[in-house]
Amino acid sequence: MADVGALLTRADAPKSHHEWRSSDEGLAHRFRKPIVIAALSSGDVMAAIAATSLNRTLIENIGLQSPDQGYLMLPLVIPVFFLVGLYSGCGPSPYERFRLRVIGVAALIALDLLIEGRPNGLGGQPLAIGLCDAISVLILGHYVETMFRALLIRFGLWGAPAAVVGCGEDSRKLARLLLQDPSIGLRPIGFILTSRDQDSRNALPLPLVGELADLGGQDPHIEFALFISASELGATASSPIPWLPTCRLLLVEDVQDLQSLWLRTRTLGGGIGIEIRRDHCLPYKQTLKRIIDLLVAVPAAVLAGPIILLLAAAIKVIDPGPAIYVQDRIGRNAKTLRTFKLRTMYADAEQRLQEHLRCDPVASAEWQRFFKLSRDPRILPTIGDFMRRTSLDELPQLWNVIRGDMSLVGPRPFPAYHMNSFDDEFRVIRTSVQPGITGMWQISSRSDGDLEVQKAQDLFYIRNWSIWLDLYILLQTVIVVLEAKGAR
């Protein structure tokens, strides 16, 4: 694929339709769909075999009879996941893909019940082993798909080829966004000019596919046509849609302050209505979120107990003082809550910070932007860096979750000085939900994101909240912690 940076900075004349088509007819791109389907389906089969084999091994090791019927469901994995839409390679979003994967696994369980009359190979323990199989296939399949999707993105095979209609500023911004984030699943390959674009065809970030008036019939090289509402297209004698050389159209509306996930369209006479679900306002959804918090936090706290004790002892050896650090933070409804963390800093951390900021202007500027330092003199040697890199210092906050002060997933609870750096409107929105141990910021930018990035990601989470998004964030948190990216 062409270098993204070069595409964004080029100022030469756009390619002709013939030159664009030749550049996009590589062998790999011509067979993109079969390659994507083969990669994703093989990953699912490998994950299902590995999960089933692992469960059977564990069953035998604890002295139970290991049934073999579970392997009989493996041939159904590919057709079921194909039918729920997991092998399209051009969307939906990773969050929606996780929801579809849950539906696919549930469908496999239902088929198993219809075929066998009970979950496959369950011997005398049908419920326990069946749930283990389902959860293992779901989680391992999610991680394998994440890895395979990253490989497909790296080789330029993830994303359907799309042409952007119009050459206005909004259309160019859309093209740059898609170039910078291939995980969206749309690969911009050029612009389609409209009648009002004759004066804006120079210095395009992508080649020129052609002019709207000259295009006719469907072009197999274009799967999507993207256009920025009717205002960007300009007034035309008739609708431009019939002349677009593609069978799939995507209208991109720049509507601020609305969620982008879980939307539904409704026909309203001659118009189209968009239904927006606000799940965080539904009491039963909040009850379900609380149940999930307790189901995960209670056993996790029991397992984390010995780890917390070992880390606390190590902290005591390096620096005398309390091993558990208690700090007041801003919680839901702007109420103060006391959060618990393993201490990763010296007991006199505040004095060390002020002295460091006074003597180092670069560090002071970094602190004003991130409220964190890449080289923080307050951090305890070895053990402090290790806990922050692995987020093990957050383990005591499981107690906050059990108490109901926090949730497993949500915007991080910030100190008052951090919250005061945001505008009043955002503070009200942010404190309308329960703070969490992990969230969108942690799986996206972690400490690499400045205040504006934090604000954007928190708003995305609050406006798009659902149980599916929470479960997705929990699974992605494991990957982020293992990679230790952006940890400070």
Short mmCIF file of N, CA and C in Angstrom, two decimals, residues 124-249:
data_model
loop_
_atom_site.label_atom_id
_atom_site.label_comp_id
_atom_site.label_asym_id
_atom_site.label_seq_id
_atom_site.Cartn_x
_atom_site.Cartn_y
_atom_site.Cartn_z
N GLY A 124 -21.69 -35.92 33.47
CA GLY A 124 -22.61 -35.64 34.57
C GLY A 124 -22.59 -34.20 34.99
N GLN A 125 -21.80 -33.36 34.34
CA GLN A 125 -21.69 -31.95 34.73
C GLN A 125 -22.00 -31.06 33.51
N PRO A 126 -23.23 -31.11 32.98
CA PRO A 126 -23.52 -30.41 31.72
C PRO A 126 -23.35 -28.91 31.80
N LEU A 127 -23.86 -28.30 32.86
CA LEU A 127 -23.84 -26.84 32.92
C LEU A 127 -22.43 -26.29 33.06
N ALA A 128 -21.66 -26.83 34.01
CA ALA A 128 -20.32 -26.30 34.29
C ALA A 128 -19.41 -26.44 33.08
N ILE A 129 -19.35 -27.64 32.49
CA ILE A 129 -18.44 -27.86 31.37
C ILE A 129 -18.91 -27.10 30.14
N GLY A 130 -20.23 -27.06 29.92
CA GLY A 130 -20.74 -26.32 28.78
C GLY A 130 -20.40 -24.84 28.86
N LEU A 131 -20.54 -24.26 30.05
CA LEU A 131 -20.19 -22.85 30.22
C LEU A 131 -18.70 -22.62 30.04
N CYS A 132 -17.89 -23.53 30.53
CA CYS A 132 -16.43 -23.41 30.36
C CYS A 132 -16.06 -23.43 28.89
N ASP A 133 -16.68 -24.36 28.13
CA ASP A 133 -16.42 -24.41 26.69
C ASP A 133 -16.80 -23.10 26.01
N ALA A 134 -18.00 -22.61 26.32
CA ALA A 134 -18.50 -21.40 25.67
C ALA A 134 -17.63 -20.19 26.00
N ILE A 135 -17.31 -20.01 27.27
CA ILE A 135 -16.50 -18.86 27.69
C ILE A 135 -15.10 -18.94 27.10
N SER A 136 -14.53 -20.14 27.07
CA SER A 136 -13.17 -20.31 26.53
C SER A 136 -13.14 -19.99 25.04
N VAL A 137 -14.12 -20.51 24.29
CA VAL A 137 -14.18 -20.22 22.85
C VAL A 137 -14.39 -18.73 22.61
N LEU A 138 -15.23 -18.10 23.43
CA LEU A 138 -15.50 -16.67 23.27
C LEU A 138 -14.25 -15.83 23.51
N ILE A 139 -13.60 -16.06 24.64
CA ILE A 139 -12.45 -15.22 25.02
C ILE A 139 -11.25 -15.49 24.12
N LEU A 140 -10.91 -16.77 23.92
CA LEU A 140 -9.76 -17.08 23.09
C LEU A 140 -10.00 -16.65 21.65
N GLY A 141 -11.23 -16.84 21.16
CA GLY A 141 -11.55 -16.40 19.80
C GLY A 141 -11.41 -14.90 19.64
N HIS A 142 -11.81 -14.15 20.66
CA HIS A 142 -11.68 -12.69 20.61
C HIS A 142 -10.22 -12.27 20.50
N TYR A 143 -9.36 -12.88 21.30
CA TYR A 143 -7.95 -12.51 21.27
C TYR A 143 -7.29 -12.92 19.95
N VAL A 144 -7.64 -14.09 19.43
CA VAL A 144 -7.08 -14.53 18.15
C VAL A 144 -7.54 -13.60 17.03
N GLU A 145 -8.81 -13.21 17.04
CA GLU A 145 -9.30 -12.29 16.02
C GLU A 145 -8.57 -10.95 16.11
N THR A 146 -8.35 -10.46 17.32
CA THR A 146 -7.63 -9.19 17.49
C THR A 146 -6.24 -9.27 16.87
N MET A 147 -5.56 -10.40 17.08
CA MET A 147 -4.23 -10.58 16.52
C MET A 147 -4.27 -10.68 14.99
N PHE A 148 -5.20 -11.47 14.45
CA PHE A 148 -5.30 -11.63 13.01
C PHE A 148 -5.74 -10.33 12.34
N ARG A 149 -6.64 -9.58 12.98
CA ARG A 149 -7.07 -8.31 12.41
C ARG A 149 -5.91 -7.33 12.33
N ALA A 150 -5.05 -7.34 13.35
CA ALA A 150 -3.87 -6.47 13.33
C ALA A 150 -2.94 -6.84 12.18
N LEU A 151 -2.79 -8.13 11.90
CA LEU A 151 -1.95 -8.56 10.79
C LEU A 151 -2.56 -8.15 9.45
N LEU A 152 -3.87 -8.28 9.31
CA LEU A 152 -4.53 -7.88 8.07
C LEU A 152 -4.41 -6.38 7.85
N ILE A 153 -4.52 -5.60 8.93
CA ILE A 153 -4.34 -4.15 8.82
C ILE A 153 -2.91 -3.83 8.40
N ARG A 154 -1.95 -4.53 8.98
CA ARG A 154 -0.55 -4.28 8.67
C ARG A 154 -0.24 -4.51 7.20
N PHE A 155 -0.88 -5.50 6.60
CA PHE A 155 -0.63 -5.82 5.19
C PHE A 155 -1.64 -5.15 4.26
N GLY A 156 -2.43 -4.22 4.80
CA GLY A 156 -3.33 -3.45 3.97
C GLY A 156 -4.51 -4.21 3.42
N LEU A 157 -4.91 -5.29 4.09
CA LEU A 157 -6.00 -6.12 3.58
C LEU A 157 -7.30 -5.93 4.35
N TRP A 158 -7.25 -5.17 5.43
CA TRP A 158 -8.46 -4.95 6.23
C TRP A 158 -9.15 -3.69 5.76
N GLY A 159 -10.37 -3.79 5.37
CA GLY A 159 -11.11 -2.61 4.95
C GLY A 159 -11.56 -2.70 3.51
N ALA A 160 -12.82 -2.37 3.28
CA ALA A 160 -13.38 -2.38 1.94
C ALA A 160 -12.96 -1.11 1.20
N PRO A 161 -12.61 -1.21 -0.09
CA PRO A 161 -12.25 -0.01 -0.86
C PRO A 161 -13.44 0.93 -0.98
N ALA A 162 -13.20 2.21 -0.67
CA ALA A 162 -14.28 3.19 -0.65
C ALA A 162 -13.84 4.46 -1.36
N ALA A 163 -14.77 5.07 -2.08
CA ALA A 163 -14.53 6.35 -2.74
C ALA A 163 -15.29 7.44 -1.99
N VAL A 164 -14.62 8.57 -1.77
CA VAL A 164 -15.22 9.70 -1.07
C VAL A 164 -15.83 10.63 -2.11
N VAL A 165 -17.12 10.92 -1.99
CA VAL A 165 -17.81 11.79 -2.93
C VAL A 165 -17.63 13.24 -2.49
N GLY A 166 -17.11 14.05 -3.39
CA GLY A 166 -16.86 15.44 -3.07
C GLY A 166 -15.43 15.67 -2.67
N CYS A 167 -14.95 16.90 -2.87
CA CYS A 167 -13.56 17.24 -2.53
C CYS A 167 -13.49 18.41 -1.57
N GLY A 168 -14.57 18.69 -0.89
CA GLY A 168 -14.56 19.78 0.08
C GLY A 168 -13.73 19.44 1.30
N GLU A 169 -13.62 20.39 2.21
CA GLU A 169 -12.77 20.21 3.38
C GLU A 169 -13.25 19.06 4.25
N ASP A 170 -14.56 18.92 4.42
CA ASP A 170 -15.07 17.82 5.24
C ASP A 170 -14.77 16.47 4.61
N SER A 171 -14.86 16.39 3.29
CA SER A 171 -14.54 15.14 2.60
C SER A 171 -13.07 14.80 2.75
N ARG A 172 -12.22 15.79 2.69
CA ARG A 172 -10.78 15.55 2.86
C ARG A 172 -10.47 15.10 4.28
N LYS A 173 -11.15 15.71 5.26
CA LYS A 173 -10.95 15.28 6.65
C LYS A 173 -11.36 13.83 6.83
N LEU A 174 -12.47 13.45 6.20
CA LEU A 174 -12.92 12.06 6.29
C LEU A 174 -11.89 11.11 5.69
N ALA A 175 -11.35 11.48 4.54
CA ALA A 175 -10.34 10.63 3.90
C ALA A 175 -9.11 10.48 4.78
N ARG A 176 -8.66 11.58 5.38
CA ARG A 176 -7.48 11.52 6.25
C ARG A 176 -7.76 10.66 7.49
N LEU A 177 -8.96 10.79 8.04
CA LEU A 177 -9.32 9.98 9.21
C LEU A 177 -9.26 8.49 8.87
N LEU A 178 -9.80 8.11 7.73
CA LEU A 178 -9.81 6.70 7.35
C LEU A 178 -8.40 6.20 7.04
N LEU A 179 -7.56 7.06 6.49
CA LEU A 179 -6.17 6.67 6.24
C LEU A 179 -5.42 6.46 7.54
N GLN A 180 -5.69 7.30 8.52
CA GLN A 180 -4.97 7.22 9.79
C GLN A 180 -5.47 6.09 10.68
N ASP A 181 -6.71 5.65 10.48
CA ASP A 181 -7.27 4.60 11.34
C ASP A 181 -7.88 3.49 10.48
N PRO A 182 -7.05 2.59 9.96
CA PRO A 182 -7.56 1.51 9.10
C PRO A 182 -8.45 0.52 9.83
N SER A 183 -8.43 0.52 11.17
CA SER A 183 -9.28 -0.42 11.90
C SER A 183 -10.76 -0.12 11.70
N ILE A 184 -11.10 1.07 11.20
CA ILE A 184 -12.51 1.41 10.95
C ILE A 184 -13.11 0.45 9.94
N GLY A 185 -12.29 -0.04 9.01
CA GLY A 185 -12.77 -1.03 8.05
C GLY A 185 -13.15 -0.47 6.70
N LEU A 186 -12.79 0.78 6.42
CA LEU A 186 -13.02 1.39 5.12
C LEU A 186 -11.69 1.93 4.61
N ARG A 187 -11.28 1.49 3.41
CA ARG A 187 -9.99 1.89 2.85
C ARG A 187 -10.23 2.89 1.73
N PRO A 188 -10.01 4.19 2.00
CA PRO A 188 -10.27 5.20 0.97
C PRO A 188 -9.27 5.09 -0.18
N ILE A 189 -9.78 5.04 -1.40
CA ILE A 189 -8.90 4.87 -2.56
C ILE A 189 -8.97 6.04 -3.53
N GLY A 190 -9.88 6.97 -3.32
CA GLY A 190 -9.94 8.11 -4.21
C GLY A 190 -11.17 8.96 -3.98
N PHE A 191 -11.24 10.06 -4.76
CA PHE A 191 -12.36 11.00 -4.67
C PHE A 191 -13.20 10.94 -5.94
N ILE A 192 -14.50 11.12 -5.77
CA ILE A 192 -15.41 11.30 -6.89
C ILE A 192 -15.83 12.77 -6.90
N LEU A 193 -15.51 13.48 -7.98
CA LEU A 193 -15.80 14.91 -8.06
C LEU A 193 -17.26 15.15 -8.38
N THR A 194 -17.82 16.19 -7.76
CA THR A 194 -19.18 16.63 -8.07
C THR A 194 -19.10 17.92 -8.87
N SER A 195 -20.25 18.45 -9.24
CA SER A 195 -20.28 19.65 -10.08
C SER A 195 -19.69 20.86 -9.38
N ARG A 196 -19.59 20.86 -8.06
CA ARG A 196 -19.09 22.02 -7.33
C ARG A 196 -17.65 21.86 -6.90
N ASP A 197 -16.97 20.81 -7.39
CA ASP A 197 -15.60 20.54 -6.96
C ASP A 197 -14.56 20.93 -7.99
N GLN A 198 -14.95 21.61 -9.07
CA GLN A 198 -13.99 21.88 -10.13
C GLN A 198 -12.83 22.77 -9.67
N ASP A 199 -13.09 23.61 -8.68
CA ASP A 199 -12.04 24.52 -8.21
C ASP A 199 -11.26 23.95 -7.03
N SER A 200 -11.58 22.73 -6.60
CA SER A 200 -10.92 22.19 -5.41
C SER A 200 -10.33 20.81 -5.68
N ARG A 201 -9.92 20.56 -6.92
CA ARG A 201 -9.43 19.23 -7.28
C ARG A 201 -7.93 19.11 -7.12
N ASN A 202 -7.24 20.19 -6.79
CA ASN A 202 -5.79 20.13 -6.62
C ASN A 202 -5.41 19.77 -5.19
N ALA A 203 -4.20 19.24 -5.06
CA ALA A 203 -3.62 18.89 -3.75
C ALA A 203 -4.52 17.95 -2.97
N LEU A 204 -5.10 16.99 -3.66
CA LEU A 204 -5.94 16.01 -2.97
C LEU A 204 -5.06 14.98 -2.26
N PRO A 205 -5.47 14.50 -1.10
CA PRO A 205 -4.68 13.49 -0.39
C PRO A 205 -4.82 12.09 -0.99
N LEU A 206 -5.71 11.94 -1.98
CA LEU A 206 -5.93 10.65 -2.63
C LEU A 206 -6.13 10.86 -4.12
N PRO A 207 -5.99 9.83 -4.94
CA PRO A 207 -6.20 9.97 -6.38
C PRO A 207 -7.64 10.33 -6.72
N LEU A 208 -7.83 10.72 -7.96
CA LEU A 208 -9.14 11.06 -8.48
C LEU A 208 -9.74 9.84 -9.18
N VAL A 209 -10.90 9.39 -8.71
CA VAL A 209 -11.58 8.25 -9.33
C VAL A 209 -12.28 8.69 -10.61
N GLY A 210 -12.90 9.84 -10.58
CA GLY A 210 -13.61 10.35 -11.74
C GLY A 210 -14.59 11.41 -11.32
N GLU A 211 -15.36 11.90 -12.28
CA GLU A 211 -16.38 12.89 -11.99
C GLU A 211 -17.74 12.22 -11.94
N LEU A 212 -18.58 12.71 -11.04
CA LEU A 212 -19.87 12.08 -10.80
C LEU A 212 -20.69 12.00 -12.08
N ALA A 213 -20.65 13.04 -12.89
CA ALA A 213 -21.48 13.08 -14.09
C ALA A 213 -21.02 12.07 -15.13
N ASP A 214 -19.74 11.65 -15.08
CA ASP A 214 -19.20 10.75 -16.10
C ASP A 214 -19.25 9.29 -15.68
N LEU A 215 -19.59 9.02 -14.42
CA LEU A 215 -19.59 7.64 -13.93
C LEU A 215 -20.94 6.99 -14.21
N GLY A 216 -20.91 5.79 -14.63
CA GLY A 216 -22.14 5.06 -14.89
C GLY A 216 -21.96 3.58 -14.64
N GLY A 217 -22.95 2.94 -14.07
CA GLY A 217 -22.85 1.52 -13.78
C GLY A 217 -22.00 1.26 -12.56
N GLN A 218 -22.01 0.03 -12.11
CA GLN A 218 -21.29 -0.35 -10.90
C GLN A 218 -19.85 -0.68 -11.21
N ASP A 219 -18.94 -0.15 -10.42
CA ASP A 219 -17.51 -0.43 -10.56
C ASP A 219 -17.13 -1.48 -9.52
N PRO A 220 -16.63 -2.65 -9.93
CA PRO A 220 -16.31 -3.71 -8.96
C PRO A 220 -15.16 -3.36 -8.04
N HIS A 221 -14.40 -2.29 -8.37
CA HIS A 221 -13.27 -1.91 -7.54
C HIS A 221 -13.68 -1.02 -6.37
N ILE A 222 -14.92 -0.56 -6.36
CA ILE A 222 -15.40 0.31 -5.29
C ILE A 222 -16.56 -0.39 -4.58
N GLU A 223 -16.40 -0.64 -3.29
CA GLU A 223 -17.46 -1.30 -2.53
C GLU A 223 -18.34 -0.29 -1.80
N PHE A 224 -17.76 0.85 -1.43
CA PHE A 224 -18.52 1.86 -0.69
C PHE A 224 -18.35 3.22 -1.36
N ALA A 225 -19.40 4.02 -1.34
CA ALA A 225 -19.32 5.44 -1.68
C ALA A 225 -19.68 6.22 -0.43
N LEU A 226 -18.79 7.12 -0.03
CA LEU A 226 -18.97 7.88 1.20
C LEU A 226 -19.23 9.34 0.85
N PHE A 227 -20.30 9.90 1.36
CA PHE A 227 -20.51 11.32 1.10
C PHE A 227 -21.01 12.03 2.34
N ILE A 228 -20.60 13.30 2.42
CA ILE A 228 -20.87 14.14 3.60
C ILE A 228 -22.15 14.92 3.36
N SER A 229 -23.28 14.32 3.58
CA SER A 229 -24.59 14.96 3.51
C SER A 229 -24.83 15.68 2.19
N ALA A 230 -26.04 16.15 2.00
CA ALA A 230 -26.41 16.83 0.76
C ALA A 230 -25.74 18.18 0.61
N SER A 231 -25.44 18.85 1.72
CA SER A 231 -24.83 20.18 1.64
C SER A 231 -23.44 20.11 1.04
N GLU A 232 -22.70 19.03 1.32
CA GLU A 232 -21.36 18.89 0.76
C GLU A 232 -21.43 18.60 -0.73
N LEU A 233 -22.44 17.85 -1.15
CA LEU A 233 -22.57 17.52 -2.56
C LEU A 233 -23.00 18.74 -3.38
N GLY A 234 -23.72 19.64 -2.74
CA GLY A 234 -24.19 20.80 -3.47
C GLY A 234 -25.50 20.51 -4.19
N ALA A 235 -26.14 21.56 -4.62
CA ALA A 235 -27.42 21.39 -5.32
C ALA A 235 -27.18 20.78 -6.69
N THR A 236 -27.93 19.74 -7.02
CA THR A 236 -27.85 19.11 -8.33
C THR A 236 -29.25 18.99 -8.89
N ALA A 237 -29.31 18.81 -10.20
CA ALA A 237 -30.62 18.72 -10.84
C ALA A 237 -31.41 17.53 -10.34
N SER A 238 -30.73 16.47 -10.02
CA SER A 238 -31.39 15.28 -9.48
C SER A 238 -30.45 14.62 -8.51
N SER A 239 -30.94 13.63 -7.80
CA SER A 239 -30.13 12.95 -6.79
C SER A 239 -28.89 12.32 -7.41
N PRO A 240 -27.71 12.47 -6.78
CA PRO A 240 -26.49 11.88 -7.32
C PRO A 240 -26.39 10.38 -7.07
N ILE A 241 -27.23 9.84 -6.20
CA ILE A 241 -27.08 8.45 -5.79
C ILE A 241 -27.14 7.46 -6.95
N PRO A 242 -28.04 7.60 -7.94
CA PRO A 242 -28.09 6.59 -9.00
C PRO A 242 -26.81 6.47 -9.80
N TRP A 243 -25.97 7.52 -9.84
CA TRP A 243 -24.76 7.47 -10.66
C TRP A 243 -23.53 7.01 -9.89
N LEU A 244 -23.65 6.81 -8.60
CA LEU A 244 -22.49 6.37 -7.84
C LEU A 244 -22.14 4.94 -8.21
N PRO A 245 -20.85 4.66 -8.53
CA PRO A 245 -20.45 3.35 -9.06
C PRO A 245 -20.24 2.31 -7.97
N THR A 246 -21.20 2.12 -7.11
CA THR A 246 -21.07 1.16 -6.03
C THR A 246 -22.46 0.74 -5.57
N CYS A 247 -22.54 -0.41 -4.92
CA CYS A 247 -23.84 -0.88 -4.44
C CYS A 247 -24.05 -0.55 -2.97
N ARG A 248 -23.04 0.04 -2.29
CA ARG A 248 -23.17 0.34 -0.87
C ARG A 248 -22.83 1.81 -0.64
N LEU A 249 -23.76 2.52 -0.05
CA LEU A 249 -23.59 3.95 0.19
C LEU A 249 -23.54 4.20 1.69
#
